JSON list of C-alpha atoms in Angstrom, two decimals:
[
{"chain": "O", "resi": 131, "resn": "UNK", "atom": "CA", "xyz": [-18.66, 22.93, 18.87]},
{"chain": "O", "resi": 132, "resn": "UNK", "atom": "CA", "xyz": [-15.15, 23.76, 16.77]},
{"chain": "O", "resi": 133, "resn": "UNK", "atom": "CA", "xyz": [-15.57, 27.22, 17.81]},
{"chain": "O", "resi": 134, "resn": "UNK", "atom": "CA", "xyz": [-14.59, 26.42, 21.24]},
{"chain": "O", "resi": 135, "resn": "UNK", "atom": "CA", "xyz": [-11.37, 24.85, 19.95]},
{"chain": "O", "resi": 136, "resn": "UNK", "atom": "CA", "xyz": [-10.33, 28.37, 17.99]},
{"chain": "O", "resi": 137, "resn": "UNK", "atom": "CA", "xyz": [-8.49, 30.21, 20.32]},
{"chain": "O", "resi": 138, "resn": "UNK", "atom": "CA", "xyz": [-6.71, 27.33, 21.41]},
{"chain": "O", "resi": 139, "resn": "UNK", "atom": "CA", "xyz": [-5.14, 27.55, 17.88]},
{"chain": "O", "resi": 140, "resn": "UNK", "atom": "CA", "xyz": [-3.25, 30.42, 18.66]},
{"chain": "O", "resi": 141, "resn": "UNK", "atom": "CA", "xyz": [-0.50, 27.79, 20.53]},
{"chain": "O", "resi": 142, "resn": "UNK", "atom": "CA", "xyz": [-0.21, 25.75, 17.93]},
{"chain": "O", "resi": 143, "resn": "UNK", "atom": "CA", "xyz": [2.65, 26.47, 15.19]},
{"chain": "O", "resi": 144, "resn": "UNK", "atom": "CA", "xyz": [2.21, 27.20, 11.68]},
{"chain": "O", "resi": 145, "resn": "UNK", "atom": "CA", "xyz": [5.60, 28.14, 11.05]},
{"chain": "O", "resi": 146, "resn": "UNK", "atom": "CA", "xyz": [8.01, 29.59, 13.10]},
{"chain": "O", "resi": 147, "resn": "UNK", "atom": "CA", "xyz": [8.19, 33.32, 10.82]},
{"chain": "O", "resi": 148, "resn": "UNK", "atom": "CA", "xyz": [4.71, 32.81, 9.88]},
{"chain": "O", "resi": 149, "resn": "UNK", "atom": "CA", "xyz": [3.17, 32.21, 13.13]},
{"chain": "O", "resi": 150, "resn": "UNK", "atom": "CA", "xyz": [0.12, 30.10, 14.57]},
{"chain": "O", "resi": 151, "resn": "UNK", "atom": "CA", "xyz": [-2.86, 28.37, 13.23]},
{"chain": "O", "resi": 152, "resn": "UNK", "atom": "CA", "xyz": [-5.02, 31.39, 14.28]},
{"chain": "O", "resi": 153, "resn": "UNK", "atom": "CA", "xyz": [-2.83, 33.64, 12.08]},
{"chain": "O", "resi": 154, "resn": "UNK", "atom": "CA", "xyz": [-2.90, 31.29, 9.45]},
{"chain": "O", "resi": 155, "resn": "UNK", "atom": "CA", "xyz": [-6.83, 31.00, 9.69]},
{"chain": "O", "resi": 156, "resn": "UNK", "atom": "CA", "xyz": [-7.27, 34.60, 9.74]},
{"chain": "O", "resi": 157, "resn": "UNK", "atom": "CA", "xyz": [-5.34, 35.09, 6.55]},
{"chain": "O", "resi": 158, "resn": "UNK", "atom": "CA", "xyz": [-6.83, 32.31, 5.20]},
{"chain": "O", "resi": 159, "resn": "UNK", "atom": "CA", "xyz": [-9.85, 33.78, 5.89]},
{"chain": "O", "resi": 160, "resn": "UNK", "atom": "CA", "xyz": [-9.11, 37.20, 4.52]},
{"chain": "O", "resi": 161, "resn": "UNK", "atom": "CA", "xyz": [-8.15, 35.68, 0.92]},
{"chain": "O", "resi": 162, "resn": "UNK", "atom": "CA", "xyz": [-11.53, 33.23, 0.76]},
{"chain": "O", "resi": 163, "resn": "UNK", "atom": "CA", "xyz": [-13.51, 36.41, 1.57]},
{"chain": "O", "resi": 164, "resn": "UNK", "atom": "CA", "xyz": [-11.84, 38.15, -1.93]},
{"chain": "O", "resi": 165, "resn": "UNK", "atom": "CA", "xyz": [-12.12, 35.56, -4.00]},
{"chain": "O", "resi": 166, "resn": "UNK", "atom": "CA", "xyz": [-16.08, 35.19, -2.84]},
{"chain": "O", "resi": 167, "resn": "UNK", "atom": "CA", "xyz": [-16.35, 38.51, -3.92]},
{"chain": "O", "resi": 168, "resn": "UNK", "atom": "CA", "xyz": [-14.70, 38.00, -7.34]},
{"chain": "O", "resi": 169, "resn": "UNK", "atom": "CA", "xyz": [-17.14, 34.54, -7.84]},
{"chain": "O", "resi": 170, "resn": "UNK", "atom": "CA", "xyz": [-20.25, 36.83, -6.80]},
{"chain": "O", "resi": 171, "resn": "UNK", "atom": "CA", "xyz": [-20.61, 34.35, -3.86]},
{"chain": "O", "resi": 172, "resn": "UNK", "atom": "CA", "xyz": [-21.75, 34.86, -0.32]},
{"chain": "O", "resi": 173, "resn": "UNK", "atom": "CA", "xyz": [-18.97, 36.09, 2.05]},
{"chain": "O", "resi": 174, "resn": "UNK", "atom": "CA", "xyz": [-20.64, 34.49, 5.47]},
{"chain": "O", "resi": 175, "resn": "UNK", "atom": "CA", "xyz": [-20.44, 30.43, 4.46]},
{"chain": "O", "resi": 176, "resn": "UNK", "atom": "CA", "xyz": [-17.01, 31.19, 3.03]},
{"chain": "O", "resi": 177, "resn": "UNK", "atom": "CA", "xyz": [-16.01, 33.36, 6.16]},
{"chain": "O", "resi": 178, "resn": "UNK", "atom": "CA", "xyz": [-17.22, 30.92, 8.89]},
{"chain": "O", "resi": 179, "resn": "UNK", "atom": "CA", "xyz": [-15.57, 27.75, 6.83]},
{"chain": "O", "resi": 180, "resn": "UNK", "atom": "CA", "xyz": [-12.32, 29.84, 6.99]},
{"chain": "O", "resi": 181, "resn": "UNK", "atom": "CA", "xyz": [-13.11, 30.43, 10.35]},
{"chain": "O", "resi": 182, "resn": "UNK", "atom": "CA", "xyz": [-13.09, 27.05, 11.64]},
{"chain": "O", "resi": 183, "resn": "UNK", "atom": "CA", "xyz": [-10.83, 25.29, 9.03]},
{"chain": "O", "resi": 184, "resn": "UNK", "atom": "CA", "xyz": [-7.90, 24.08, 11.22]},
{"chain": "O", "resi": 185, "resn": "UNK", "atom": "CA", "xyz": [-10.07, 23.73, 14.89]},
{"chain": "O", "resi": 186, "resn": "UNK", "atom": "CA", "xyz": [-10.59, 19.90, 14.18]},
{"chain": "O", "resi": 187, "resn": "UNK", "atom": "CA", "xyz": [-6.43, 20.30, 14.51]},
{"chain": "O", "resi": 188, "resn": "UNK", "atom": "CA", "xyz": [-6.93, 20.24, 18.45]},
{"chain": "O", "resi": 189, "resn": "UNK", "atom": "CA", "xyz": [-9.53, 17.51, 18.73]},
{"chain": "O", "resi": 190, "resn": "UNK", "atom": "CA", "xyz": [-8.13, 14.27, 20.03]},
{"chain": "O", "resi": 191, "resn": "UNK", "atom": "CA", "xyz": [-9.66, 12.43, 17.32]},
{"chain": "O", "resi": 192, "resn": "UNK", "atom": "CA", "xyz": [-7.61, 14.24, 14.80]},
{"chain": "O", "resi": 193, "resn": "UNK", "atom": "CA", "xyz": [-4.60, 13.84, 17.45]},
{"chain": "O", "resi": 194, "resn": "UNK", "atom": "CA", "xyz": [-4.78, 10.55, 17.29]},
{"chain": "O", "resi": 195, "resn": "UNK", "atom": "CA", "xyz": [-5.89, 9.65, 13.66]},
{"chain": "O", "resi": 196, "resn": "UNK", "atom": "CA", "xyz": [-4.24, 12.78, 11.55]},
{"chain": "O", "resi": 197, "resn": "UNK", "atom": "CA", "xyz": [-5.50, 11.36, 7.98]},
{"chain": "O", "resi": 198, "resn": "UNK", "atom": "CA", "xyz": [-9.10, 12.19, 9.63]},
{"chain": "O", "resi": 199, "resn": "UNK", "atom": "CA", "xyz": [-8.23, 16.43, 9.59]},
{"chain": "O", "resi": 200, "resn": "UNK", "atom": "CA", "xyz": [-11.33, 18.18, 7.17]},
{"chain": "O", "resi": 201, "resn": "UNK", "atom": "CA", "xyz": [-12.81, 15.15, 7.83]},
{"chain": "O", "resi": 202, "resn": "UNK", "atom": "CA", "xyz": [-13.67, 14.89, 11.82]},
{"chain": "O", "resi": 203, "resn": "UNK", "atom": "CA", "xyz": [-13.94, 18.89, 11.60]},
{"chain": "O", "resi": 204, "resn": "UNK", "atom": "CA", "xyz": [-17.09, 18.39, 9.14]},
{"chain": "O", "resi": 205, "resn": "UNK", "atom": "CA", "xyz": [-18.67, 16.29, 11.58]},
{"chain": "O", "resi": 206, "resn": "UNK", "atom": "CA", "xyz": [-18.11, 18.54, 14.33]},
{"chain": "O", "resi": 207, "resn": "UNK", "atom": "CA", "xyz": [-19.45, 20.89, 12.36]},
{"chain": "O", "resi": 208, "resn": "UNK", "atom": "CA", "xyz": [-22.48, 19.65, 11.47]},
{"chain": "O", "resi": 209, "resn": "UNK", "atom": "CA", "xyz": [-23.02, 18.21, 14.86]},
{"chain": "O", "resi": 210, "resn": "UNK", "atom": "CA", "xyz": [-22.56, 21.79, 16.16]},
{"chain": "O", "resi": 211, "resn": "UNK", "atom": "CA", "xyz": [-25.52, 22.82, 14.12]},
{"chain": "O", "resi": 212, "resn": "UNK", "atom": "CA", "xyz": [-23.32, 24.87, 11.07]},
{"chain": "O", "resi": 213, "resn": "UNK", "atom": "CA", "xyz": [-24.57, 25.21, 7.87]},
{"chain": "O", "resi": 214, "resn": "UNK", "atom": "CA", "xyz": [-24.19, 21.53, 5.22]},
{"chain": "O", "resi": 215, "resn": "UNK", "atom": "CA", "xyz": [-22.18, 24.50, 3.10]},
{"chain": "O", "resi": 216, "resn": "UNK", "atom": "CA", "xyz": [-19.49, 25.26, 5.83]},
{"chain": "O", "resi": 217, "resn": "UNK", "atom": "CA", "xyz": [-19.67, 21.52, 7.51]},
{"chain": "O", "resi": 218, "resn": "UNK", "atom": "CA", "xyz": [-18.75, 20.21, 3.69]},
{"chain": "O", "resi": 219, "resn": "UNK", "atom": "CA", "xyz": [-16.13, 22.92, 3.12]},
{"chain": "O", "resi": 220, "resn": "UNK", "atom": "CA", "xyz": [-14.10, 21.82, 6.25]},
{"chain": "O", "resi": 221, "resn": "UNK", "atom": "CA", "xyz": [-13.36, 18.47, 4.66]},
{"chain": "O", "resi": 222, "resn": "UNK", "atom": "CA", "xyz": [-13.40, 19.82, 1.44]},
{"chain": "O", "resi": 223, "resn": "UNK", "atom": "CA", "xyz": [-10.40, 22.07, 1.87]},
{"chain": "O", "resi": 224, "resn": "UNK", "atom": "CA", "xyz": [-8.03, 19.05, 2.04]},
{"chain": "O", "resi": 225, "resn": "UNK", "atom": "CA", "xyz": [-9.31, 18.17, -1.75]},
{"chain": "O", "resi": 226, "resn": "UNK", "atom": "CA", "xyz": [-7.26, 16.77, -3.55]},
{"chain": "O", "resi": 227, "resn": "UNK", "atom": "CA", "xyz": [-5.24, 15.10, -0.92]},
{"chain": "O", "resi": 228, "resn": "UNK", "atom": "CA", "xyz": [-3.77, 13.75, -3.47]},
{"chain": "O", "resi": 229, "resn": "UNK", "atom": "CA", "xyz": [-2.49, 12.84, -7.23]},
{"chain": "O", "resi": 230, "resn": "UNK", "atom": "CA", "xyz": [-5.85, 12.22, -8.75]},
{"chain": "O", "resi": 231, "resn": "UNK", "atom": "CA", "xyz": [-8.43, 12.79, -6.13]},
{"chain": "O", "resi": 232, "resn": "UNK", "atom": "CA", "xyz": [-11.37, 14.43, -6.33]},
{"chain": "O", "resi": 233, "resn": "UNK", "atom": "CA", "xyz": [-11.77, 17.73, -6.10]},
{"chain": "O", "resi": 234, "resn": "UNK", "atom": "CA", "xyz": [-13.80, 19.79, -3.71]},
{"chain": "O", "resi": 235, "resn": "UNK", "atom": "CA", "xyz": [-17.53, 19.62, -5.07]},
{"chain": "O", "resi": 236, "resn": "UNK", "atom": "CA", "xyz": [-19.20, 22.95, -3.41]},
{"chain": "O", "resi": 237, "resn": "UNK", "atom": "CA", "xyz": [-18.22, 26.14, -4.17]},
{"chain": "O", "resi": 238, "resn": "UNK", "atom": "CA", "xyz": [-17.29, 27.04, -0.27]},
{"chain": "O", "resi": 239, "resn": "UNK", "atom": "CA", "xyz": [-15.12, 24.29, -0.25]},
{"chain": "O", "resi": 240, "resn": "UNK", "atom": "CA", "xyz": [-13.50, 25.17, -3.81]},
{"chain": "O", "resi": 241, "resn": "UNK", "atom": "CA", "xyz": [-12.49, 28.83, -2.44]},
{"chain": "O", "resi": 242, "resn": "UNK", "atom": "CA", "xyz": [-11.45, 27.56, 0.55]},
{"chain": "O", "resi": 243, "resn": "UNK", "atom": "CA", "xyz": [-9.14, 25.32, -0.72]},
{"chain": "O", "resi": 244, "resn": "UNK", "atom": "CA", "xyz": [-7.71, 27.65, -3.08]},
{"chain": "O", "resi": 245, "resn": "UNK", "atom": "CA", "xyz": [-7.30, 30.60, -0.18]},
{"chain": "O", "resi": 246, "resn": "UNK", "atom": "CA", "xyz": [-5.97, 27.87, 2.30]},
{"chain": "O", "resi": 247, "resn": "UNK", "atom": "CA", "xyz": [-2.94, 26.89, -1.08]},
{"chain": "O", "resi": 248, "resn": "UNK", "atom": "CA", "xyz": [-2.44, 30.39, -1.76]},
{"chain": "O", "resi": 249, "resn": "UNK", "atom": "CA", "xyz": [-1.69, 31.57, 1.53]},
{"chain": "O", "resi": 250, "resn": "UNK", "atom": "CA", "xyz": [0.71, 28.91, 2.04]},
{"chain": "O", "resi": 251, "resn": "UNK", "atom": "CA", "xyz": [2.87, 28.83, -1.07]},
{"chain": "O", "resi": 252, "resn": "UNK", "atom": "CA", "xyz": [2.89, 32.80, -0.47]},
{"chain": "O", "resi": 253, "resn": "UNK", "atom": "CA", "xyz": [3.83, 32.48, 2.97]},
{"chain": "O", "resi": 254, "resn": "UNK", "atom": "CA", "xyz": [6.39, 29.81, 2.55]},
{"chain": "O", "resi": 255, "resn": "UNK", "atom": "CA", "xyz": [7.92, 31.53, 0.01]},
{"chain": "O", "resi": 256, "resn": "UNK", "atom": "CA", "xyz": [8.10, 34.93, 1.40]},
{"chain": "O", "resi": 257, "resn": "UNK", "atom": "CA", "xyz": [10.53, 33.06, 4.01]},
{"chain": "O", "resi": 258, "resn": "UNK", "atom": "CA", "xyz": [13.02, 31.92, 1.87]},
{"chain": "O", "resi": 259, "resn": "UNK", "atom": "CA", "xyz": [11.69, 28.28, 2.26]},
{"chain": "O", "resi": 260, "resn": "UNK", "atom": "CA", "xyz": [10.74, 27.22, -1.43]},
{"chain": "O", "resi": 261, "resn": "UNK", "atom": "CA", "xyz": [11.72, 24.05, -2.86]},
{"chain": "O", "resi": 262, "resn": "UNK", "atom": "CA", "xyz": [15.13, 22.88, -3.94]},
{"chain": "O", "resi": 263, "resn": "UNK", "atom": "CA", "xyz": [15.12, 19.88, -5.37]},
{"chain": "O", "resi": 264, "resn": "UNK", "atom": "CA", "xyz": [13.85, 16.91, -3.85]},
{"chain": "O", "resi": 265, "resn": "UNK", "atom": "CA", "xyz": [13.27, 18.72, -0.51]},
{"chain": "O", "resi": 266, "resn": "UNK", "atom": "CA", "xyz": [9.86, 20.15, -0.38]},
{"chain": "O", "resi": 267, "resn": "UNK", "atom": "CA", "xyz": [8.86, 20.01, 3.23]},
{"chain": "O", "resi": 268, "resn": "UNK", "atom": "CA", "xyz": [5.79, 22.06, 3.04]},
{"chain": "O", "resi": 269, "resn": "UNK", "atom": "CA", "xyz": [4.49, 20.03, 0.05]},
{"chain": "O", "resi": 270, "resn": "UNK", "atom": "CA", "xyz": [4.12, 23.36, -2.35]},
{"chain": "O", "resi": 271, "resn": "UNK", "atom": "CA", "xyz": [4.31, 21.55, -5.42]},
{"chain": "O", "resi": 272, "resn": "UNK", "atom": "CA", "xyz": [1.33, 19.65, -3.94]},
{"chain": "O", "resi": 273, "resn": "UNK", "atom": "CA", "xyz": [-0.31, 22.60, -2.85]},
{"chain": "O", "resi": 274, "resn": "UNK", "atom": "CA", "xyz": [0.15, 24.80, -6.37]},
{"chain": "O", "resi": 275, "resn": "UNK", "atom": "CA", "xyz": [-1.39, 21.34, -8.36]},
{"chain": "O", "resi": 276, "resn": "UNK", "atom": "CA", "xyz": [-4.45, 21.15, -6.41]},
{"chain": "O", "resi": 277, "resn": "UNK", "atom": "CA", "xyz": [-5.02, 24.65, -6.50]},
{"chain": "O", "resi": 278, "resn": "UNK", "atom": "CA", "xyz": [-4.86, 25.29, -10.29]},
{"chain": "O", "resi": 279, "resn": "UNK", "atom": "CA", "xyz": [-6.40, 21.75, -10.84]},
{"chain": "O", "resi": 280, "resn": "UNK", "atom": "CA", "xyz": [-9.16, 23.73, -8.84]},
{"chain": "O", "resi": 281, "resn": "UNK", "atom": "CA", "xyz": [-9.19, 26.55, -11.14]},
{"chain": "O", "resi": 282, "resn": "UNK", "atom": "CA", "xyz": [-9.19, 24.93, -14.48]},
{"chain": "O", "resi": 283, "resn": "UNK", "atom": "CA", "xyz": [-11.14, 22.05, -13.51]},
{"chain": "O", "resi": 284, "resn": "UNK", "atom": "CA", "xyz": [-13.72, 23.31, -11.39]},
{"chain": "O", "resi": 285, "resn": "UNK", "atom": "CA", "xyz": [-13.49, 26.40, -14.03]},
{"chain": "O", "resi": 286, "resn": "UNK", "atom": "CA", "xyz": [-13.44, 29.16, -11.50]},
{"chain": "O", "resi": 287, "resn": "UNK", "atom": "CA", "xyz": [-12.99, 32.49, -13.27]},
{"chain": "O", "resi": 288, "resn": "UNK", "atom": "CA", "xyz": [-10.32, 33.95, -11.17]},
{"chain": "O", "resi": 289, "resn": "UNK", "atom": "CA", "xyz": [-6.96, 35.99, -12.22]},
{"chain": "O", "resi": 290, "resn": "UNK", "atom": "CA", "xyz": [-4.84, 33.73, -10.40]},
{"chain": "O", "resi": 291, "resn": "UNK", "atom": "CA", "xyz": [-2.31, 36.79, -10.00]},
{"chain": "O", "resi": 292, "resn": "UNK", "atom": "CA", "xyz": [-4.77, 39.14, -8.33]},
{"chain": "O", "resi": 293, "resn": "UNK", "atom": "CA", "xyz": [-5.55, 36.23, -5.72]},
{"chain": "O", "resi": 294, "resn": "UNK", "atom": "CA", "xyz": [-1.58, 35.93, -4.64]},
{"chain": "O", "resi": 295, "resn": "UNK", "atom": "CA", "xyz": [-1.88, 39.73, -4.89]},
{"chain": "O", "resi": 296, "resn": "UNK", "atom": "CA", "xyz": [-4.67, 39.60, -2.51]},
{"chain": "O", "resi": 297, "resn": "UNK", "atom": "CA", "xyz": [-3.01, 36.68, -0.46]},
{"chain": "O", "resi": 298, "resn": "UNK", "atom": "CA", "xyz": [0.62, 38.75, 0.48]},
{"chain": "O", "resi": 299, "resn": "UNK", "atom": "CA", "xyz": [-1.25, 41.49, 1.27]},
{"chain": "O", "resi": 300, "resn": "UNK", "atom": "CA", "xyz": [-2.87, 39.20, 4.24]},
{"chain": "O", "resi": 301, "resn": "UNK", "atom": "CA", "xyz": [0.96, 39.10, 6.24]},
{"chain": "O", "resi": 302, "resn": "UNK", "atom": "CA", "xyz": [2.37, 41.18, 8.80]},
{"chain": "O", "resi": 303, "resn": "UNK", "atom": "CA", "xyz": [4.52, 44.28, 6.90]},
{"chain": "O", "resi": 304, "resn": "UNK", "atom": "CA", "xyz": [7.44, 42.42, 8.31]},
{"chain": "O", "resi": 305, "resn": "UNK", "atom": "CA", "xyz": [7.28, 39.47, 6.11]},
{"chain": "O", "resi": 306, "resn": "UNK", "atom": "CA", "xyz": [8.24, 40.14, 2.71]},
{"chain": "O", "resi": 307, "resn": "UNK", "atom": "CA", "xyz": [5.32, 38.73, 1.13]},
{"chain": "O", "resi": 308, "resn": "UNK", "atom": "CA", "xyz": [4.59, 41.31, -2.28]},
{"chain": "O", "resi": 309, "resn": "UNK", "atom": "CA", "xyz": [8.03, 40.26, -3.16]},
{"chain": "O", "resi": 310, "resn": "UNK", "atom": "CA", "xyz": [7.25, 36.49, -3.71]},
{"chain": "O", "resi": 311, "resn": "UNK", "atom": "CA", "xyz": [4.13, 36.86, -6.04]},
{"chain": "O", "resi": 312, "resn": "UNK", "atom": "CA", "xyz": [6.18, 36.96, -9.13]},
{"chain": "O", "resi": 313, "resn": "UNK", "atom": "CA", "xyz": [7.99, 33.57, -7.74]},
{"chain": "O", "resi": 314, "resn": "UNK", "atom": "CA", "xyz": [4.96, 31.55, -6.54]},
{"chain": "O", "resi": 315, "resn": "UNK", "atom": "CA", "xyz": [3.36, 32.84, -9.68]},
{"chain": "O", "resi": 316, "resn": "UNK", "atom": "CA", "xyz": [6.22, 31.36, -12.09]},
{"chain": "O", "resi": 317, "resn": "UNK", "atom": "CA", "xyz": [6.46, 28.52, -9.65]},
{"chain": "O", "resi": 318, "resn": "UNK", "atom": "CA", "xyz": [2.53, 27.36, -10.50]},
{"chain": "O", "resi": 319, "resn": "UNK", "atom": "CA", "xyz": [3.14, 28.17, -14.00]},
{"chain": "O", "resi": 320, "resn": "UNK", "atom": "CA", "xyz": [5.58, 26.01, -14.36]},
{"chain": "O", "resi": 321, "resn": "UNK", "atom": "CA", "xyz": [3.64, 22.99, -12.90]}
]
């Protein structure tokens, strides 16, 4: 089952100032569960997705085949005997991969992917690591695409500002995160 693979998250790097996977998913976690709440949806499907979002990250399938991460944790999922809801939402958080892919098509996997954006472009920005230029390491502009093609297209009624709100309040006090809404804000705006 993925669950057995969570703790094991907590040695593997999100970011140096921003910690591991299992802070990551927490946060992650913390931001799905208020937007639920503002779409009137269940909290437990959105809180267990969150929960095991990133364990497929220490399977050796995903090791050894990285383009298969959402997609390997969905079947572990759904051979561990989750819910079709939180099995789908695992591969569904990775939606769009791309320019022009499809979007996620459940609502789970919609807020997911839209908590999992959030926290990073909040996160990477509270460190000082935005974009300049051609460098984008962290693939924001990627990240703040998908997430308002998300929002218009999937037409979720959200104020995007009280979600980035919600998502700096999900750091540790020592990362400067209330100070880069306005930026990552602007930033999506501007895409």
């Amino acid at each position: 089952p993925l669950q057995e693979f969570r703790e094991g998250l907590s040695g593997v790097v999100f970011e140096q100032k921003l910690g591991s996977m299992l802070d990551k998913s927490g946060r992650v976690g913390r931001v799905a569960e208020f937007i639920a709440g503002r779409l009137r949806q269940p909290a437990p499907p959105v809180a267990r997705a969150a929960e095991l979002a990133k364990c497929d990250l220490l399977t050796e399938v995903v090791g050894e085949f990285p383009r298969l991460q959402g997609i390997m944790g969905r079947y572990y999922a759904k051979h561990g005997g989750e819910s079709e809801a939180v099995a789908n939402a695992l591969d569904e958080q990775y939606m769009p991969r791309f320019s022009g892919d499809a979007l996620p098509g459940s609502v789970v996997g919609r807020i997911l992917a839209v908590a999992d954006r959030l926290e990073t472009l909040i996160g990477i920005f509270a460190i000082g690591q935005a974009p300049t230029g051609e460098k984008d390491p962290f693939a924001l502009r990627r990240a703040a695409l998908g997430c308002l093609r998300i929002l218009i297209e999937c037409g979720l009624d959200l104020d995007l500002l009280d979600c980035l709100r919600e998502a700096a309040k999900a750091f540790h006090s020592s990362i400067p995160a209330a100070d880069a809404v306005d930026t990552v804000f602007e930033f999506m705006m501007e895409r």
